[in-house]
Each structure stands twice: as C-alpha cells, then as structure tokens.
XYZ file of C-alpha atoms in Angstrom:
662
model
C 29.099 -2.745 -30.929
C 32.179 -1.693 -29.010
C 34.016 1.502 -30.097
C 37.536 2.677 -29.551
C 38.034 4.422 -26.474
C 38.639 7.641 -28.181
C 34.972 7.398 -29.528
C 33.054 5.707 -26.685
C 33.174 5.582 -22.906
C 33.250 1.923 -21.579
C 31.948 0.701 -18.319
C 34.389 0.030 -15.341
C 33.715 -3.398 -13.732
C 33.680 -3.551 -10.149
C 32.819 -6.022 -7.459
C 29.595 -5.948 -5.686
C 28.550 -7.721 -2.184
C 27.765 -11.282 -2.196
C 30.080 -12.263 -4.779
C 28.246 -10.448 -7.414
C 29.798 -8.640 -10.528
C 28.308 -5.462 -12.076
C 29.359 -2.611 -14.352
C 28.309 0.901 -14.744
C 28.627 3.397 -17.507
C 30.688 5.679 -15.470
C 32.162 6.014 -12.169
C 29.093 6.670 -9.493
C 28.604 9.739 -7.601
C 29.671 8.017 -4.303
C 33.262 7.319 -5.726
C 33.959 10.822 -6.887
C 35.192 11.913 -3.477
C 38.268 9.241 -4.038
C 38.662 10.240 -7.592
C 38.902 13.963 -6.912
C 41.559 13.827 -4.235
C 43.641 10.828 -5.745
C 44.823 13.239 -8.395
C 45.455 16.157 -6.100
C 47.453 13.872 -3.572
C 49.726 12.588 -6.456
C 50.255 16.102 -7.854
C 51.431 17.337 -4.262
C 54.328 14.938 -4.502
C 55.120 15.116 -8.367
C 56.916 17.437 -10.133
C 55.479 21.069 -11.050
C 53.260 21.121 -13.843
C 54.624 22.385 -17.137
C 53.430 25.897 -17.775
C 52.874 24.938 -21.358
C 50.510 21.978 -20.633
C 47.192 22.057 -22.126
C 44.247 22.073 -19.753
C 41.337 19.321 -20.054
C 39.089 19.447 -22.924
C 36.143 21.981 -22.400
C 38.199 23.901 -19.614
C 38.225 27.582 -19.900
C 41.525 28.763 -18.014
C 42.173 32.527 -17.368
C 45.945 31.969 -16.236
C 48.803 29.933 -17.228
C 48.747 26.439 -15.507
C 50.072 26.938 -12.030
C 52.289 24.782 -9.961
C 50.807 22.023 -7.587
C 49.571 23.708 -4.604
C 51.212 23.100 -1.296
C 50.408 20.847 1.430
C 48.394 23.211 3.295
C 45.576 22.925 0.617
C 44.454 19.620 1.933
C 41.346 20.074 4.039
C 41.421 19.064 7.422
C 40.881 15.361 7.902
C 37.407 14.236 8.740
C 36.881 12.308 11.836
C 37.078 8.573 11.465
C 33.578 7.071 10.420
C 32.324 10.260 9.330
C 32.021 12.062 5.989
C 31.887 15.827 5.665
C 28.748 17.243 3.858
C 29.370 18.740 0.428
C 26.497 21.185 0.860
C 27.621 22.473 4.269
C 27.763 26.224 4.550
C 30.990 27.397 5.930
C 31.074 30.393 8.103
C 34.007 31.899 6.303
C 34.478 31.160 2.776
C 37.541 31.458 0.378
C 35.417 31.852 -2.776
C 31.704 31.511 -3.823
C 30.476 29.136 -6.357
C 27.888 30.001 -9.185
C 26.549 27.290 -11.328
C 25.172 28.161 -14.763
C 23.386 24.934 -16.166
C 19.973 23.687 -16.585
C 17.952 22.996 -13.513
C 18.643 19.500 -12.971
C 22.219 19.743 -13.561
C 22.321 22.866 -11.374
C 20.852 21.080 -8.415
C 23.164 17.996 -8.813
C 26.240 20.096 -8.908
C 25.380 22.550 -6.141
C 24.728 19.641 -3.802
C 27.827 17.241 -4.797
C 30.592 19.533 -6.456
C 33.829 18.808 -4.532
C 34.903 22.378 -4.845
C 32.544 22.933 -1.926
C 34.925 21.298 0.458
C 37.641 24.044 -0.230
C 35.678 26.997 0.423
C 36.519 26.579 4.306
C 40.170 26.834 3.212
C 40.563 30.802 3.650
C 44.453 30.868 2.933
C 44.319 29.838 -0.790
C 46.537 31.674 -2.914
C 45.819 32.302 -6.785
C 48.049 29.270 -7.847
C 46.278 27.006 -5.565
C 42.951 28.235 -6.779
C 43.737 27.844 -10.469
C 45.016 24.201 -9.565
C 41.517 23.511 -7.949
C 39.733 24.900 -10.978
C 41.678 22.454 -13.212
C 41.091 19.571 -11.366
C 37.360 20.253 -10.888
C 36.686 19.827 -14.510
C 36.846 15.932 -14.102
C 34.571 16.062 -11.071
C 32.031 18.109 -13.034
C 32.256 15.646 -16.128
C 31.513 12.555 -13.952
C 28.743 14.223 -12.208
C 26.955 15.357 -15.269
C 27.570 11.797 -16.826
C 25.262 10.469 -13.851
C 22.490 12.366 -15.657
C 23.206 10.682 -19.025
C 25.380 13.695 -20.584
C 28.676 12.366 -21.718
C 29.633 15.058 -24.133
C 29.214 18.254 -22.277
C 30.796 21.393 -22.761
C 32.329 22.559 -19.427
C 33.738 25.820 -18.500
C 35.049 26.740 -15.055
C 36.433 30.211 -14.579
C 37.162 32.641 -11.779
C 35.449 35.936 -11.602
C 36.294 39.029 -9.614
C 39.194 41.365 -9.254
C 42.569 40.570 -7.505
C 41.313 42.152 -4.096
C 37.721 41.097 -4.210
C 36.092 37.953 -3.025
C 36.420 35.523 -5.927
C 33.778 33.564 -7.518
C 34.480 30.228 -9.426
C 31.737 29.948 -11.954
C 30.966 26.252 -13.406
C 29.098 26.601 -16.810
C 27.936 23.418 -18.397
C 26.133 22.840 -21.588
C 25.207 19.419 -21.483
C 24.343 18.821 -25.166
C 21.883 16.075 -26.122
C 21.284 13.214 -23.376
C 22.252 9.782 -23.983
C 19.317 7.299 -25.072
C 18.945 3.509 -24.467
C 20.127 1.613 -27.485
C 19.806 -2.257 -27.615
C 19.008 -4.047 -24.326
C 20.010 -7.698 -24.154
C 18.498 -9.555 -20.814
C 19.862 -13.157 -20.494
C 19.521 -15.806 -17.865
C 21.389 -18.718 -16.321
C 20.399 -21.242 -13.678
C 17.132 -23.172 -13.458
C 14.984 -20.307 -15.199
C 17.153 -20.644 -18.123
C 16.827 -24.571 -18.177
C 13.453 -25.177 -16.962
C 10.461 -25.736 -19.272
C 8.006 -25.125 -16.499
C 5.110 -22.678 -17.788
C 5.674 -20.777 -14.549
C 9.340 -20.359 -15.263
C 8.849 -19.403 -18.712
C 6.148 -16.966 -17.672
C 8.585 -15.459 -14.801
C 11.165 -14.921 -17.423
C 9.028 -13.296 -19.893
C 7.572 -10.845 -17.284
C 11.044 -9.722 -16.201
C 11.804 -8.728 -19.912
C 8.269 -7.249 -20.543
C 8.721 -5.242 -17.215
C 12.332 -3.996 -17.984
C 12.358 -0.264 -16.878
C 15.045 0.929 -19.371
C 13.563 0.225 -22.908
C 15.311 1.258 -26.012
C 14.888 4.840 -26.876
C 14.422 6.047 -23.310
C 17.023 8.438 -21.632
C 19.832 6.876 -19.992
C 20.695 7.940 -16.306
C 22.597 6.303 -13.666
C 19.845 6.243 -11.302
C 17.662 4.811 -13.842
C 20.287 1.964 -14.849
C 20.357 0.964 -11.209
C 16.792 1.114 -10.567
C 16.108 -0.921 -13.597
C 18.701 -3.518 -12.517
C 17.292 -3.851 -8.808
C 13.719 -4.132 -10.015
C 14.737 -6.843 -12.349
C 16.571 -8.740 -9.582
C 13.495 -8.376 -7.418
C 11.257 -9.728 -9.884
C 13.598 -12.703 -10.080
C 13.825 -13.354 -6.354
C 10.106 -12.604 -5.903
C 8.944 -16.297 -6.951
C 10.773 -19.557 -7.192
C 14.342 -18.259 -6.902
C 15.206 -16.557 -3.603
C 18.730 -17.411 -4.108
C 18.610 -15.209 -7.416
C 21.484 -12.816 -8.124
C 22.769 -10.256 -10.911
C 25.622 -12.296 -12.679
C 26.790 -9.455 -14.823
C 25.763 -6.232 -16.157
C 27.328 -3.732 -18.767
C 26.114 -0.288 -20.094
C 28.200 0.414 -23.210
C 28.122 4.110 -23.709
C 28.987 5.569 -27.073
C 29.529 9.201 -26.294
C 29.639 10.765 -29.704
C 26.441 8.784 -30.902
C 24.724 9.425 -27.498
C 23.746 5.882 -27.265
C 24.092 2.992 -24.542
C 23.756 -0.552 -25.148
C 22.686 -2.481 -22.137
C 23.285 -6.131 -21.113
C 22.178 -7.796 -18.243
C 22.633 -11.362 -17.088
C 20.517 -12.794 -14.208
C 21.399 -16.084 -12.505
C 18.515 -17.679 -10.997
C 19.948 -20.484 -8.989
C 18.023 -23.421 -8.111
C 14.298 -23.828 -7.751
C 13.095 -23.534 -4.196
C 10.293 -25.362 -2.204
C 9.018 -24.800 1.189
C 10.120 -27.098 3.976
C 8.806 -27.510 7.432
C 7.997 -24.382 9.461
C 10.346 -23.503 12.302
C 8.363 -21.245 14.899
C 9.942 -19.209 17.720
C 8.324 -16.839 19.943
C 5.217 -18.882 20.933
C 4.700 -19.543 24.581
C 1.089 -18.962 25.907
C -0.896 -20.183 22.732
C -1.338 -23.587 21.236
C 1.618 -24.312 18.932
C -0.750 -25.415 16.106
C -1.839 -21.661 16.160
C 0.976 -20.356 13.905
C 1.060 -22.859 11.024
C -2.881 -22.874 10.771
C -3.173 -19.099 10.584
C 0.049 -18.877 8.025
C -1.450 -21.635 5.782
C 1.707 -22.408 4.038
C 1.806 -25.735 2.339
C 5.048 -27.806 2.796
C 6.554 -28.568 -0.648
C 4.978 -25.359 -2.375
C 7.185 -23.388 -4.748
C 8.543 -20.373 -2.947
C 6.504 -17.388 -3.486
C 7.442 -14.145 -1.651
C 3.994 -12.751 -1.908
C 2.771 -15.832 -0.168
C 5.175 -15.536 2.656
C 4.205 -11.761 2.934
C 0.547 -12.625 2.894
C 0.954 -15.043 5.706
C 2.958 -12.745 7.754
C 0.086 -10.181 7.574
C -2.388 -12.933 8.748
C -0.313 -13.513 11.811
C 0.135 -9.904 12.569
C -3.540 -9.051 12.014
C -4.963 -11.986 13.927
C -4.853 -10.171 17.246
C -2.790 -13.062 18.800
C 0.776 -11.340 17.819
C 2.051 -8.053 18.220
C 4.686 -8.691 15.308
C 5.392 -11.770 12.936
C 8.542 -12.101 10.591
C 8.650 -14.917 7.994
C 11.739 -15.736 5.756
C 13.474 -18.552 3.872
C 17.310 -18.875 4.292
C 18.628 -18.865 0.680
C 21.503 -20.926 2.127
C 19.132 -23.757 2.892
C 18.293 -26.885 1.029
C 16.370 -25.782 -2.132
C 14.251 -28.974 -2.188
C 12.886 -28.330 1.377
C 13.801 -24.873 2.591
C 12.721 -24.344 6.234
C 10.168 -21.655 6.752
C 11.476 -19.591 9.564
C 8.777 -17.749 11.757
C 9.419 -15.329 14.315
C 6.528 -13.924 16.255
C 6.168 -11.798 19.297
C 2.984 -12.648 21.086
C 0.376 -10.000 22.139
C -0.837 -9.580 25.495
C -3.517 -12.255 26.890
C -5.952 -9.528 27.684
C -6.493 -5.922 26.349
C -9.202 -3.294 26.947
C -9.766 -0.727 24.289
C -11.936 2.411 24.912
C -13.486 4.360 21.931
C -15.506 7.604 21.336
C -16.718 8.685 18.110
C -19.765 10.494 16.358
C -21.705 9.614 13.301
C -24.532 11.678 11.480
C -26.998 8.638 11.902
C -26.573 8.017 15.468
C -24.781 11.066 17.035
C -21.919 10.784 19.504
C -20.922 7.226 20.979
C -18.753 5.940 23.531
C -17.687 2.290 23.755
C -15.564 -0.154 25.789
C -14.168 -3.368 24.340
C -12.492 -6.446 26.390
C -10.533 -9.092 24.596
C -9.361 -12.363 26.094
C -7.121 -14.370 23.728
C -7.362 -17.629 25.568
C -10.268 -17.934 27.926
C -9.387 -20.231 30.961
C -10.000 -23.786 30.113
C -10.299 -23.239 26.542
C -8.313 -22.141 23.454
C -11.088 -19.775 22.473
C -10.770 -15.976 22.190
C -13.666 -13.863 23.670
C -14.347 -10.306 22.509
C -17.119 -8.462 24.603
C -18.145 -4.897 23.626
C -20.388 -2.484 25.298
C -21.493 0.717 23.022
C -23.356 3.589 24.321
C -25.264 5.928 21.830
C -28.689 7.417 21.353
C -30.076 5.529 18.507
C -28.827 2.019 18.868
C -26.815 1.084 21.978
C -25.838 -2.568 22.267
C -23.855 -5.243 24.341
C -22.183 -8.171 22.495
C -19.892 -10.961 23.277
C -18.418 -13.304 20.571
C -16.347 -16.384 21.221
C -14.066 -17.836 18.568
C -12.046 -21.035 18.460
C -8.710 -21.260 16.724
C -8.635 -22.425 13.028
C -8.728 -25.895 12.228
C -6.626 -27.645 9.382
C -9.205 -26.190 6.875
C -9.253 -22.779 8.328
C -12.855 -23.259 9.858
C -13.651 -21.773 13.407
C -16.403 -22.297 15.734
C -18.161 -19.143 16.530
C -20.722 -18.258 19.343
C -22.216 -14.862 19.466
C -24.882 -13.060 22.008
C -26.083 -9.587 21.273
C -28.819 -7.435 22.738
C -29.647 -4.039 21.309
C -32.060 -1.002 21.670
C -33.038 0.694 18.353
C -34.738 3.920 18.971
C -36.584 5.208 15.736
C -38.306 8.196 17.560
C -41.807 6.519 17.273
C -40.686 2.761 17.528
C -38.220 1.426 20.283
C -37.276 -2.070 19.340
C -35.490 -4.340 21.694
C -33.842 -7.033 20.155
C -31.749 -10.149 21.297
C -29.623 -12.576 19.181
C -27.983 -15.879 19.767
C -25.959 -17.529 17.103
C -23.704 -20.587 16.944
C -21.865 -21.988 13.802
C -18.589 -22.013 11.819
C -17.040 -19.503 9.889
C -14.070 -19.424 7.414
C -12.000 -16.228 6.265
C -9.955 -16.700 3.058
C -7.756 -14.433 1.053
C -10.876 -13.388 -1.062
C -13.657 -15.544 -0.020
C -15.658 -15.638 3.540
C -18.029 -18.223 4.514
C -20.295 -18.475 7.484
C -22.883 -21.259 8.352
C -24.867 -20.928 11.514
C -27.989 -21.357 13.620
C -29.636 -18.071 14.998
C -32.283 -17.286 17.396
C -33.899 -13.749 17.081
C -36.364 -11.876 19.296
C -37.787 -8.556 19.003
C -39.916 -6.561 21.328
C -41.524 -3.382 19.921
C -42.821 -0.515 22.082
C -43.449 3.212 21.464
C -46.006 5.745 20.345
C -45.768 4.328 16.887
C -47.676 1.081 18.054
C -51.087 2.700 17.914
C -53.296 1.325 15.384
C -50.574 -1.192 14.134
C -50.410 -4.883 14.709
C -47.296 -6.590 16.117
C -46.539 -8.135 12.656
C -46.375 -4.758 11.280
C -43.700 -3.463 13.732
C -41.479 -6.574 13.578
C -42.280 -7.915 16.997
C -41.792 -11.601 17.201
C -39.125 -14.396 17.562
C -37.711 -16.786 15.146
C -35.254 -19.908 14.728
C -33.341 -20.109 11.506
C -30.499 -21.692 9.749
C -28.291 -19.366 7.727
C -25.473 -19.729 5.042
C -23.575 -16.425 4.019
C -20.975 -16.199 1.338
C -18.827 -13.087 0.430
C -16.268 -12.614 -2.419
C -13.791 -9.586 -2.570
C -12.027 -9.276 -5.919
C -10.591 -5.854 -5.485
C -6.865 -4.879 -6.384
C -6.497 -3.159 -2.985
C -8.239 -3.029 0.399
C -9.316 -0.547 1.780
C -8.372 1.866 -1.067
C -9.717 -0.209 -4.248
C -9.309 1.352 -7.559
C -10.960 -1.551 -9.543
C -12.464 -4.853 -9.150
C -15.793 -6.099 -7.715
C -17.317 -7.507 -4.685
C -20.084 -10.143 -4.343
C -22.219 -11.591 -1.462
C -25.331 -13.555 -0.746
C -27.196 -14.753 2.384
C -29.661 -17.645 2.356
C -31.763 -18.457 5.469
C -34.676 -20.600 6.476
C -36.512 -21.161 9.583
C -39.705 -20.637 11.535
C -41.354 -18.109 13.759
C -41.748 -19.075 17.447
C -44.626 -18.736 19.735
C -48.301 -19.924 19.620
C -48.726 -19.642 15.750
C -45.568 -20.981 14.205
C -44.937 -19.979 10.500
C -42.031 -21.092 8.107
C -40.093 -18.413 6.162
C -37.075 -18.149 3.942
C -34.916 -15.219 3.659
C -32.429 -14.376 0.634
C -29.956 -11.154 0.397
C -27.686 -10.361 -2.505
C -25.081 -7.712 -2.583
C -22.700 -6.288 -5.330
C -20.071 -3.689 -5.426
C -18.406 -2.862 -8.831
C -15.434 -0.336 -9.438
C -14.528 0.702 -12.934
C -11.233 2.777 -13.428
C -11.298 5.797 -15.619
C -8.414 7.992 -17.049
C -9.054 10.170 -13.968
C -10.919 8.622 -11.056
C -13.206 5.732 -11.250
C -17.019 4.852 -11.081
C -18.290 2.852 -8.076
C -21.731 1.138 -8.575
C -23.557 -0.707 -5.799
C -26.528 -2.827 -5.609
C -28.307 -4.779 -2.860
C -31.531 -6.587 -2.820
C -33.392 -8.870 -0.144
C -36.684 -10.818 0.270
C -38.371 -12.681 3.096
C -40.944 -15.121 1.892
C -43.791 -15.990 4.481
C -47.464 -15.677 5.181
C -48.845 -12.259 5.803
C -49.722 -13.254 9.247
C -46.182 -14.528 10.182
C -44.808 -12.544 13.143
C -41.050 -12.225 11.815
C -38.738 -10.344 14.004
C -37.617 -7.093 12.821
C -34.031 -8.253 12.736
C -34.833 -10.604 9.579
C -36.796 -7.749 7.797
C -35.771 -4.668 5.942
C -35.420 -1.054 6.524
C -32.765 1.278 4.782
C -31.405 4.675 4.409
C -28.281 6.535 5.914
C -24.630 6.857 5.617
C -23.865 3.516 3.929
C -27.133 2.922 1.970
C -29.283 5.883 0.780
C -27.675 9.303 1.495
C -30.250 12.018 2.033
C -32.106 10.238 4.444
C -31.737 9.327 8.056
C -30.739 6.084 9.519
C -33.505 3.469 8.847
C -35.990 6.207 7.260
C -36.902 4.041 4.342
C -39.488 1.416 5.204
C -43.123 0.732 5.161
C -45.365 3.679 5.990
C -48.021 2.368 8.387
C -51.496 3.717 8.727
C -50.418 6.021 11.632
C -47.527 7.397 9.462
C -45.021 5.437 11.396
C -42.192 3.805 9.300
C -41.929 -0.043 9.824
C -39.843 -2.735 8.440
C -40.684 -4.487 5.243
C -40.198 -7.976 3.550
C -38.623 -6.793 0.264
C -35.697 -4.301 -0.224
C -33.859 -2.835 -3.144
C -30.965 -0.319 -2.942
C -28.880 1.091 -5.905
C -25.842 3.656 -6.017
C -23.775 5.073 -8.767
C -20.822 7.048 -7.573
C -18.148 9.136 -9.486
C -14.894 9.599 -7.678
C -12.353 11.979 -8.854
C -9.097 12.540 -7.247
C -7.960 16.193 -6.242
C -4.804 17.362 -8.144
C -2.242 19.189 -6.252
C 0.803 20.509 -8.121
C -0.397 18.591 -10.951
C -0.474 15.105 -9.099
C -3.292 13.251 -7.399
C -3.431 13.906 -3.846
C -4.905 11.905 -0.923
C -8.353 13.657 -1.211
C -10.866 12.996 -3.690
C -14.229 14.561 -4.797
C -17.353 12.669 -5.432
C -21.004 12.910 -7.193
C -23.356 10.261 -6.337
C -27.021 9.275 -6.935
C -28.549 6.685 -4.393
C -31.957 5.202 -4.552
C -33.721 2.747 -2.148
C -37.160 1.254 -1.619
C -38.746 -1.187 0.905
C -42.121 -2.742 0.502
C -44.442 -5.722 1.659
C -45.070 -6.575 -2.323
C -42.680 -6.151 -4.976
C -45.235 -4.183 -6.967
C -45.383 -1.496 -4.400
C -41.455 -0.696 -4.695
C -41.130 2.994 -4.938
C -37.637 4.458 -4.893
C -36.274 7.038 -2.606
C -33.742 9.044 -4.367
C -30.922 10.797 -2.886
C -28.211 12.820 -4.771
C -25.219 14.597 -3.685
C -21.446 15.483 -3.757
C -18.683 14.941 -0.945
C -15.140 14.292 -0.563
C -12.859 11.247 0.551
C -9.549 11.301 2.475
C -7.317 8.186 2.502
C -6.817 8.428 6.213
C -4.671 5.885 8.006
C -7.439 4.062 9.410
C -9.449 3.816 5.924
C -11.339 6.188 3.661
C -12.959 9.118 5.414
C -16.198 10.031 3.546
C -18.124 13.282 3.987
C -20.989 13.735 1.847
C -23.865 16.375 1.611
C -27.000 14.683 -0.052
C -30.535 15.950 -0.935
C -33.460 13.540 -0.286
C -35.941 13.754 -2.863
C -38.792 12.561 -0.716
C -37.261 14.027 2.530
C -36.882 17.528 0.676
C -33.891 18.257 2.837
C -30.271 18.265 2.676
C -28.352 15.917 5.165
C -24.737 15.587 5.881
C -23.349 12.055 6.171
C -19.870 11.298 7.778
C -18.420 7.639 8.055
C -15.028 5.973 7.960
C -14.016 2.856 6.443
C -14.476 0.380 3.441
C -17.125 -2.289 3.988
C -18.173 -4.929 1.715
C-alpha cells in the first residue's frame, strides 16, 4: 500500500546502464555529495534566510538562523577526474567533529559526513558555521537512511566558547530499524512464458534464494545486494541477456516497513552455436573444442562455460583461457567465443621437498607439449630421495571426440626398506578418459621386480616379491565431493580390476582387485572423514608375483603411527615383505579453529587408523594408530601435520603431507 508523502518515504526512480530502470528507497550515498552542495550553491545566490525560519525537523540550533555564507565558504575545486576524500585529515582544521551514535552509524558518519570537507576552510565565521550545521542535517538523515533508519532523531550542535576551537557534535538516535514487508518478484520474457521444467525450476530458485525475505532488516546495501544476486541467478543459466526491468522499495517510515517489488526480464532463451577460437598457433586446432567439450545446440549455462575455461587453463597447453557468449548474438545459435594464450612448447620444473616417510627430495621435470612428428605430450621426471628414487616418462595424445587419450608410460624405481632393496621396472600402454567426476583407465602393463638386500636370507623370491608379470587392467574413479581440494561433504569411490600371468619358466595366472572409498559427513562444527581400502591378489602360492602387484601399507596417507610400508608380512627372519591381501580403514574428526568467533584457515583433527596385510584373510590382524593433527588450507592444497602413536610400533611418529588425493 502506498501512503501519502507525509507518512511515507517513496523511491526515486533513476536510469541505470544498459537501459535498465531501477529504484531505491532513498538517495544512495554516492549521490549525497551533489545533494549537499546543490542547496548550498542555491543559497549563495538567493535572498538571505528569514531569521524567524524554523530549522529542519530534529535539528537543535544554538543561535538564530544566520544569513547565507559568502562565496569564500565554497571549498577549493577538486582537480578534474578526482574526488577529495571525506575522511582525509587536514593539517589545520576550522572545527572538530564528534559523532554520538550507535557504532554502525558512527562509523558511517565519520567516513562519509560532508562536514568533513569544510574542516580545511579555516576562516569560517560564526554565521557561516551555523549555516553549515543547518544544511548538514539533510546529509545525516540520508546517510542514516542507508542503514534502514528512516525516522531518526538528529541533533547537530556546536560546542565550545567563542574564542575556543569549536566542536560540532552530531548526535543521532536512530530509532527502530525498518523491516522488510511484502516482497513481490515477477518475471517477463521467456522465463515467464516457458513451460520447460528447467525454466520453472530456475524461476522457483530465484524466488526461493531471495536474500531479503519478509521480516529481515532493510538496508541499502542489502537491497542492492539482493537485486544483484537475483540478476546473477537469472543470467547464470538459459538467459545471458537477462536484465533488471524494474524495482521498487516502498518505505513507510512511520510504520518502519519497506515493501519490495522486483521485475526481472529474462529475454529469449539462448543456445550455444559454433565455437570461434582465437590464439591457437602451434597446436592442433581440434585441441580447444575437444578440451572444452561444449555441445553445439546445448542450452546456455554459465557454469559449463566456466568449467570449460578451467579445463583449458589447467590442461597445460594454455597459460590463460577466456570463454564467453555475446548476448547481442543470435539466441538460437550464439557463437561461443574462446580466447586462449598458448603456453611455451617446453618447460623445465625444478623441485625440492621433504616428507616424514622418505626424507628430503629433489626433482627435475621436463615437459614437451608437442613432441616433433606427433601431437603427443611428453612429461619426463627424475626424482632423487633416500627411500624411493625414480625416473619416469609419460607420453599422452590429445583427446579424441569422446575425450579418450592414448597413454604410454615407462618407469624405473628403487625402493629401500632398510632390509630389502627392490628395483622395479614398469611399462604401460593404454587409454585414459578424465571427466568432470569420473576417470577411466584401460591399459596393458608389464612389471618386473628384482629384490636384494640382507632381508633375503632365509626367504624365497616369491616371499619378497621378486618376479615379473604381464597384466590387463581397468581402473575407475568417481569423485562426488562438493569442492576439491577442500571438500566439506560428499564421497569418492574407486576400484581396480586386473588379470594376467607371471613370466619366466613357471608361468602362473593371477587376478588382482582393489577397492577404495572416502566419505565426508558435515557436522554443525566440522566434519567426519571416513576412509576404507581393500585389495586382494588371487594366485597359486608358488606364483612369483612382482612386488608392484602385491600390498604393503603404512605411512602418511595410509596408517599413521607407522613408517612407509612398515605394515606387511613378517617373514621368518623378521623382515617385512609384501602380502596378497590388504585392508585399511580410518575415521577422522576435522574441526575448524575459531579466530574472533569465525572459522579460520586452520583445523584441528583427531583420528584413528588401522591396517593389515596378510597372505590369507584369516591371518589379518590390524595395526592401529591414533593421533591428532592440524590442517591448513594452503594455496597448493591442504597441508597436513599429524602426530600419531602406533600401537604395535609403540612409538610416536610425525607425519607431514600436502594435497588432497583420491
């Protein structure tokens, strides 16, 4: 309901960019400068004020209303293109300003009060100063209104004797804040006319997610923010040309309520047209559309464009990527504009690090994004460390239409367990597909392991994992987390299936299966992370299966409280060897650390891990580790620092690792 102007404050309607029309419940703060000086300039050319005139409501005045101040009151003009700060501290001041009001109002007035600009005019006389006090009331009232107080009591007085430095006191009793009354959100354009379930869902979502519901406090910032968010929700899907057609905040000051009305114009439905790529010179032109994976004719979805942009930027082929659709284009086939900046053809990365499992490490990695004569990418890495140095090269083709790539890998590694030294070689060739949530790998693999060291005494080659094998494998991984690398809820699931034969004089078939699961359950404060992994290799006891196909566990990312690969089969001479069955489980409580009442980037954790390796399921006996730790959301992923006690090892062990891996 609209009330007479003597009982309510109505919105001023102003034009906005791009032909939009919007309204506000009061004049916004950025317009106050013009409001304040317009009356002052008019007063300087008008007749003197009648000394019997009544000052504005709510103003306490200590002297009769003075005549208009002379021209010299006008502050020095600001250079073209600049705006003088209201909060600047002048070297010499004509008066001080004291604000007496609740903290939120005090901060606002101290920052934006226009009286601040006149403190540098040091030759003001009493009449001029009194005139400024009268005019400041309107400025204060409008500023307080931005916080939702439309019936404040304002008193602006001058304190101090005639010969003393004066202080202008701005006292504000804001009264009760204005609350949101009825809210009406309406639509025009395709979203209002379409019977498509997706359009109906989007319309309902905009109304459901409206940020200023009935009963909430009204402020200018909240009103502007709510309109902006509603428009973002409109243009995020289907309607990139959507706009704010109209808005109204009808403020009833005496009743302290504000009725809100918003009209959103969706415009037409947009579908993706052909892709137009700029910036590709050295790579195959098909690379960008195959990495972006945007379907011609699909309904416009801003999230899909962002995800495609991220795929391009993270592919390694491009230093930057930008994807957009021009709202002025044909809605039925809007061209997808893709602008990329190619990465250098080759790069070398040097790295140093340290882990509690393997100690210090150094690495060098070379990447060639287009090996001469092919479109394949080659990544070759050499890593030096005490426990498990390795050299590896991996060659990958560009993706095909279905996002499958050919992959070839060669790796040689030396693993030192203090008593057993295992030199292993691996060759792999197959195909891989990386999706939004699901990764798939199919490959043929050759493994060879040669075991030496003092731990061989009294043990057979089969006991220590000495042997070679050829296998065919399928790996599937699904990630259903709300965020990576800092998930708060969701789950991940993965499994590996393989089968093959050992090589050598006595060839034996074998099958191998591994399953992994990680679940994260949110709590009111923090979350519970649960992890489980199990594996089995089925073969005759005499089969010489290489250690790379068998199991050992323990360490930073498996069972904390134990060293790297410390959990396995205890052989006759006391050496730990690999086993054919493995099970690992963990439960961890992750709780954010609070700073000033808010969750920080740090978390505290409490956990219990357990794991076991055996050659027979009935011999599985868990090794348990318990402990506590901290997490930090670092720019490169979660930094984990844990202190754990191994129940069987009977010692404390520090574990440090970086990253979220599943």
